[in-house]
XYZ file of N, CA and C in Angstrom:
300
model
N -11.617 -24.620 5.938
C -10.477 -23.723 5.233
C -11.126 -23.633 3.547
N -10.970 -22.367 2.931
C -11.647 -21.712 1.734
C -11.106 -22.430 0.626
N -11.290 -23.192 -0.514
C -10.549 -23.481 -1.672
C -9.998 -22.130 -2.341
N -8.783 -22.553 -2.987
C -8.421 -21.461 -3.547
C -8.431 -21.843 -5.043
N -8.909 -20.834 -6.105
C -9.294 -21.139 -7.339
C -8.344 -20.503 -8.136
N -7.789 -20.855 -9.294
C -6.811 -20.108 -10.031
C -6.979 -20.254 -11.544
N -7.139 -19.525 -12.612
C -7.534 -19.422 -13.701
C -6.534 -18.633 -14.688
N -5.779 -19.464 -15.497
C -4.455 -18.935 -15.986
C -4.761 -19.096 -17.707
N -4.401 -17.766 -18.236
C -4.817 -17.545 -19.697
C -3.440 -17.762 -20.456
N -2.944 -18.536 -21.276
C -1.689 -18.690 -22.142
C -2.071 -18.621 -23.579
N -1.258 -18.343 -24.189
C -1.511 -18.058 -25.626
C 0.181 -18.522 -26.560
N 0.016 -19.506 -27.432
C 1.281 -20.001 -27.836
C 1.517 -19.335 -28.894
N 2.901 -19.240 -29.342
C 3.275 -18.795 -30.618
C 2.808 -19.757 -31.705
N 2.810 -19.038 -32.791
C 2.095 -19.907 -34.209
C 3.129 -21.171 -34.320
N 2.695 -22.150 -34.369
C 3.362 -23.532 -34.595
C 3.815 -23.854 -33.322
N 3.626 -23.738 -32.310
C 4.297 -23.753 -30.944
C 3.163 -24.686 -30.033
N 1.935 -24.677 -30.450
C 0.682 -24.911 -29.657
C 0.674 -26.268 -29.296
N 1.153 -27.500 -30.093
C 1.323 -29.027 -29.691
C 2.504 -29.101 -28.759
N 3.640 -28.098 -28.490
C 4.590 -28.445 -27.580
C 3.999 -27.670 -26.194
N 3.135 -26.688 -26.292
C 2.616 -26.053 -25.162
C 1.777 -26.833 -24.564
N 0.854 -27.499 -25.357
C -0.322 -28.416 -24.922
C 0.266 -29.706 -24.208
N 1.259 -30.133 -24.815
C 1.824 -31.596 -24.305
C 2.459 -31.145 -22.938
N 3.150 -29.847 -22.845
C 3.889 -29.204 -21.618
C 2.715 -28.979 -20.245
N 1.609 -28.551 -21.093
C 0.548 -28.229 -19.909
C -0.117 -29.722 -19.485
N -0.293 -30.763 -20.289
C -0.805 -31.821 -19.771
C -0.062 -32.440 -18.829
N 1.522 -32.401 -18.966
C 2.243 -32.793 -18.178
C 2.352 -32.375 -16.605
N 2.067 -31.022 -16.673
C 2.200 -30.218 -15.561
C 0.740 -30.751 -14.859
N -0.369 -30.687 -15.897
C -1.455 -30.916 -15.147
C -1.632 -32.340 -14.538
N -0.892 -33.332 -15.050
C -0.613 -34.799 -14.468
C -0.391 -34.757 -13.457
N 0.934 -34.044 -13.302
C 1.801 -34.148 -11.947
C 1.079 -33.236 -10.767
N 0.539 -32.282 -11.312
C -0.160 -31.238 -10.388
C -1.266 -32.013 -9.652
N -2.196 -32.833 -10.381
C -3.158 -33.542 -9.823
C -2.664 -34.469 -8.655
N -1.554 -35.041 -8.940
C -0.914 -35.955 -7.750
C -0.361 -35.256 -6.600
N -0.573 -33.981 -6.587
C -0.084 -33.098 -5.633
C -1.129 -33.472 -4.439
N -0.478 -33.287 -3.173
C -1.465 -33.367 -1.829
C -2.075 -31.896 -1.953
N -3.347 -31.725 -2.179
C -3.940 -30.223 -1.805
C -4.620 -29.869 -3.329
N -4.377 -30.692 -4.234
C -4.642 -30.156 -5.458
C -6.187 -30.841 -5.872
N -7.290 -30.064 -5.788
C -8.481 -30.686 -5.716
C -9.033 -30.613 -7.003
N -8.464 -30.055 -8.112
C -8.783 -30.218 -9.558
C -7.912 -29.244 -10.447
N -7.524 -29.855 -11.593
C -6.648 -29.165 -12.277
C -6.936 -29.403 -13.928
N -7.609 -28.549 -14.596
C -7.891 -28.860 -16.092
C -7.207 -28.069 -16.892
N -6.904 -28.535 -18.097
C -6.482 -27.833 -19.277
C -7.471 -27.558 -20.385
N -7.642 -26.397 -20.883
C -8.648 -26.273 -21.791
C -7.820 -25.398 -22.974
N -8.336 -25.933 -24.366
C -7.792 -25.256 -25.306
C -8.855 -24.589 -26.305
N -8.721 -23.750 -26.549
C -10.069 -22.702 -27.281
C -9.970 -23.358 -28.618
N -11.262 -23.526 -29.146
C -11.834 -24.510 -30.369
C -11.477 -23.410 -31.284
N -11.643 -22.352 -31.278
C -11.535 -21.602 -32.442
C -10.339 -20.470 -32.581
N -9.499 -20.833 -31.607
C -8.060 -20.260 -31.720
C -7.368 -21.249 -30.635
N -6.708 -22.334 -31.688
C -6.043 -23.336 -30.936
C -4.710 -23.052 -30.170
N -4.195 -21.893 -30.325
C -2.922 -21.382 -29.787
C -3.486 -20.999 -28.387
N -4.784 -20.597 -28.046
C -5.020 -20.329 -26.784
C -5.504 -21.436 -25.855
N -4.956 -21.301 -24.638
C -5.087 -22.320 -23.510
C -5.535 -21.680 -22.365
N -6.076 -22.323 -21.195
C -6.731 -21.714 -20.328
C -6.602 -23.026 -19.065
N -5.959 -22.756 -18.153
C -5.862 -23.545 -17.067
C -6.968 -23.267 -15.841
N -7.402 -24.383 -15.515
C -8.647 -24.016 -14.438
C -8.047 -24.861 -13.224
N -7.479 -24.398 -12.108
C -7.251 -24.943 -11.022
C -8.113 -24.919 -9.758
N -8.095 -25.853 -9.024
C -8.760 -25.534 -7.424
C -7.833 -26.325 -6.349
N -7.370 -25.329 -5.210
C -6.320 -26.156 -4.283
C -7.030 -25.647 -3.138
N -6.589 -26.509 -2.287
C -6.867 -26.877 -0.932
C -6.929 -25.112 0.024
N -5.781 -24.631 -0.580
C -5.543 -23.187 0.009
C -4.642 -22.281 -0.924
N -4.183 -21.201 -0.377
C -3.521 -20.400 -1.295
C -1.956 -21.075 -1.064
N -1.821 -21.405 0.291
C -0.471 -21.754 0.743
C -0.013 -23.038 -0.074
N -1.112 -23.792 -0.197
C -0.858 -25.243 -1.062
C -0.507 -24.624 -2.319
N -1.210 -23.794 -2.830
C -0.547 -23.670 -4.165
C 0.622 -22.536 -4.345
N 1.017 -22.091 -3.283
C 2.161 -21.199 -3.284
C 3.176 -22.262 -3.412
N 3.102 -23.476 -2.829
C 4.053 -24.592 -2.760
C 4.339 -25.082 -4.169
N 3.691 -24.776 -5.043
C 3.429 -25.394 -6.330
C 4.709 -25.074 -7.138
N 5.106 -23.909 -6.805
C 6.091 -22.774 -7.627
C 7.562 -23.325 -7.394
N 7.794 -23.885 -6.456
C 9.083 -24.581 -6.166
C 9.218 -26.139 -6.627
N 8.078 -26.579 -7.222
C 8.424 -27.851 -7.949
C 9.197 -28.070 -9.093
N 10.308 -28.975 -9.084
C 10.922 -28.958 -10.238
C 10.146 -29.137 -11.569
N 9.344 -29.544 -11.823
C 8.550 -29.635 -12.646
C 7.730 -28.240 -13.536
N 7.578 -27.672 -12.340
C 6.838 -26.087 -12.491
C 8.246 -25.280 -13.210
N 8.964 -25.219 -12.486
C 10.316 -24.683 -12.676
C 10.963 -25.023 -14.346
N 10.756 -26.367 -14.465
C 11.383 -26.816 -16.000
C 10.230 -26.457 -16.981
N 9.023 -26.664 -16.814
C 7.685 -25.818 -17.549
C 7.991 -24.365 -17.580
N 8.218 -23.438 -16.608
C 8.369 -22.203 -16.773
C 9.490 -21.769 -17.911
N 10.333 -22.472 -17.536
C 12.046 -22.209 -18.279
C 11.591 -22.575 -19.839
N 10.913 -23.748 -20.011
C 10.527 -23.969 -21.645
C 9.633 -23.185 -22.182
N 8.435 -23.158 -21.448
C 7.350 -22.213 -22.191
C 7.874 -20.944 -22.552
N 8.546 -20.487 -21.909
C 8.848 -18.644 -21.972
C 9.252 -18.819 -23.488
N 9.751 -19.665 -24.557
C 10.024 -19.519 -25.746
C 8.878 -19.810 -26.570
N 7.900 -20.281 -26.018
C 6.351 -20.681 -26.760
C 5.486 -19.801 -26.759
N 5.542 -18.959 -25.720
C 4.507 -18.159 -25.510
C 4.358 -16.627 -26.636
N 3.487 -16.584 -27.128
C 3.172 -15.191 -27.889
C 3.299 -14.197 -26.923
N 2.882 -13.999 -25.685
C 2.734 -13.116 -24.876
C 2.969 -13.377 -23.270
N 3.098 -12.694 -22.326
C 3.048 -13.260 -20.891
C 1.832 -13.770 -20.595
N 1.758 -14.994 -19.553
C 0.510 -15.451 -19.325
C -0.403 -14.346 -18.428
N -1.694 -14.672 -18.154
C -2.517 -13.583 -17.319
C -2.988 -14.817 -16.275
N -3.266 -14.593 -15.025
C -3.539 -15.391 -14.089
C -4.885 -14.449 -13.296
N -5.828 -15.228 -12.996
C -6.957 -14.966 -11.498
C -6.640 -15.721 -11.020
N -6.614 -15.064 -9.482
C -6.394 -16.005 -8.099
C -7.734 -15.521 -7.284
N -8.358 -16.277 -6.534
C -9.336 -16.029 -5.894
C -10.089 -17.283 -5.538
N -11.368 -16.985 -4.961
C -12.283 -17.917 -4.395
C -13.664 -17.976 -5.163
N -14.245 -18.855 -5.092
C -15.691 -19.190 -5.845
C -16.741 -18.168 -5.280
N -17.569 -17.369 -5.700
C -18.716 -16.612 -5.634
C -19.711 -17.721 -5.489
N -20.380 -17.575 -4.503
C -21.879 -18.314 -4.386
C -23.110 -17.208 -4.067
N -24.097 -17.539 -4.108
C -25.279 -16.737 -4.147
C -25.472 -16.166 -2.526
N -25.024 -16.812 -1.472
C -24.982 -16.360 -0.206
C -24.083 -14.941 0.383
N -23.087 -14.627 -0.792
C -22.411 -13.687 -0.324
C -22.703 -12.435 -1.296
């Protein structure tokens, strides 16, 4: 099975970066405990601390899709809506390598 990779870009409103960071760290901790989560990292931009990235690796796209029904994801989405400066952007795919 080919791993499913996800990169998400989020930008907090001015003054909301700590709230967003704490919530993202909570989501990351809970996601890492999920069966099928191979990696889940939260990145904060050094020069623009309102900008965050999530780098995720899942066993499959199906396993990743199951994530969206988890109570902690639904709660995060509800809370984060008022903290974000703009809608998040996401990239879904697979890792490219030299053999392809």
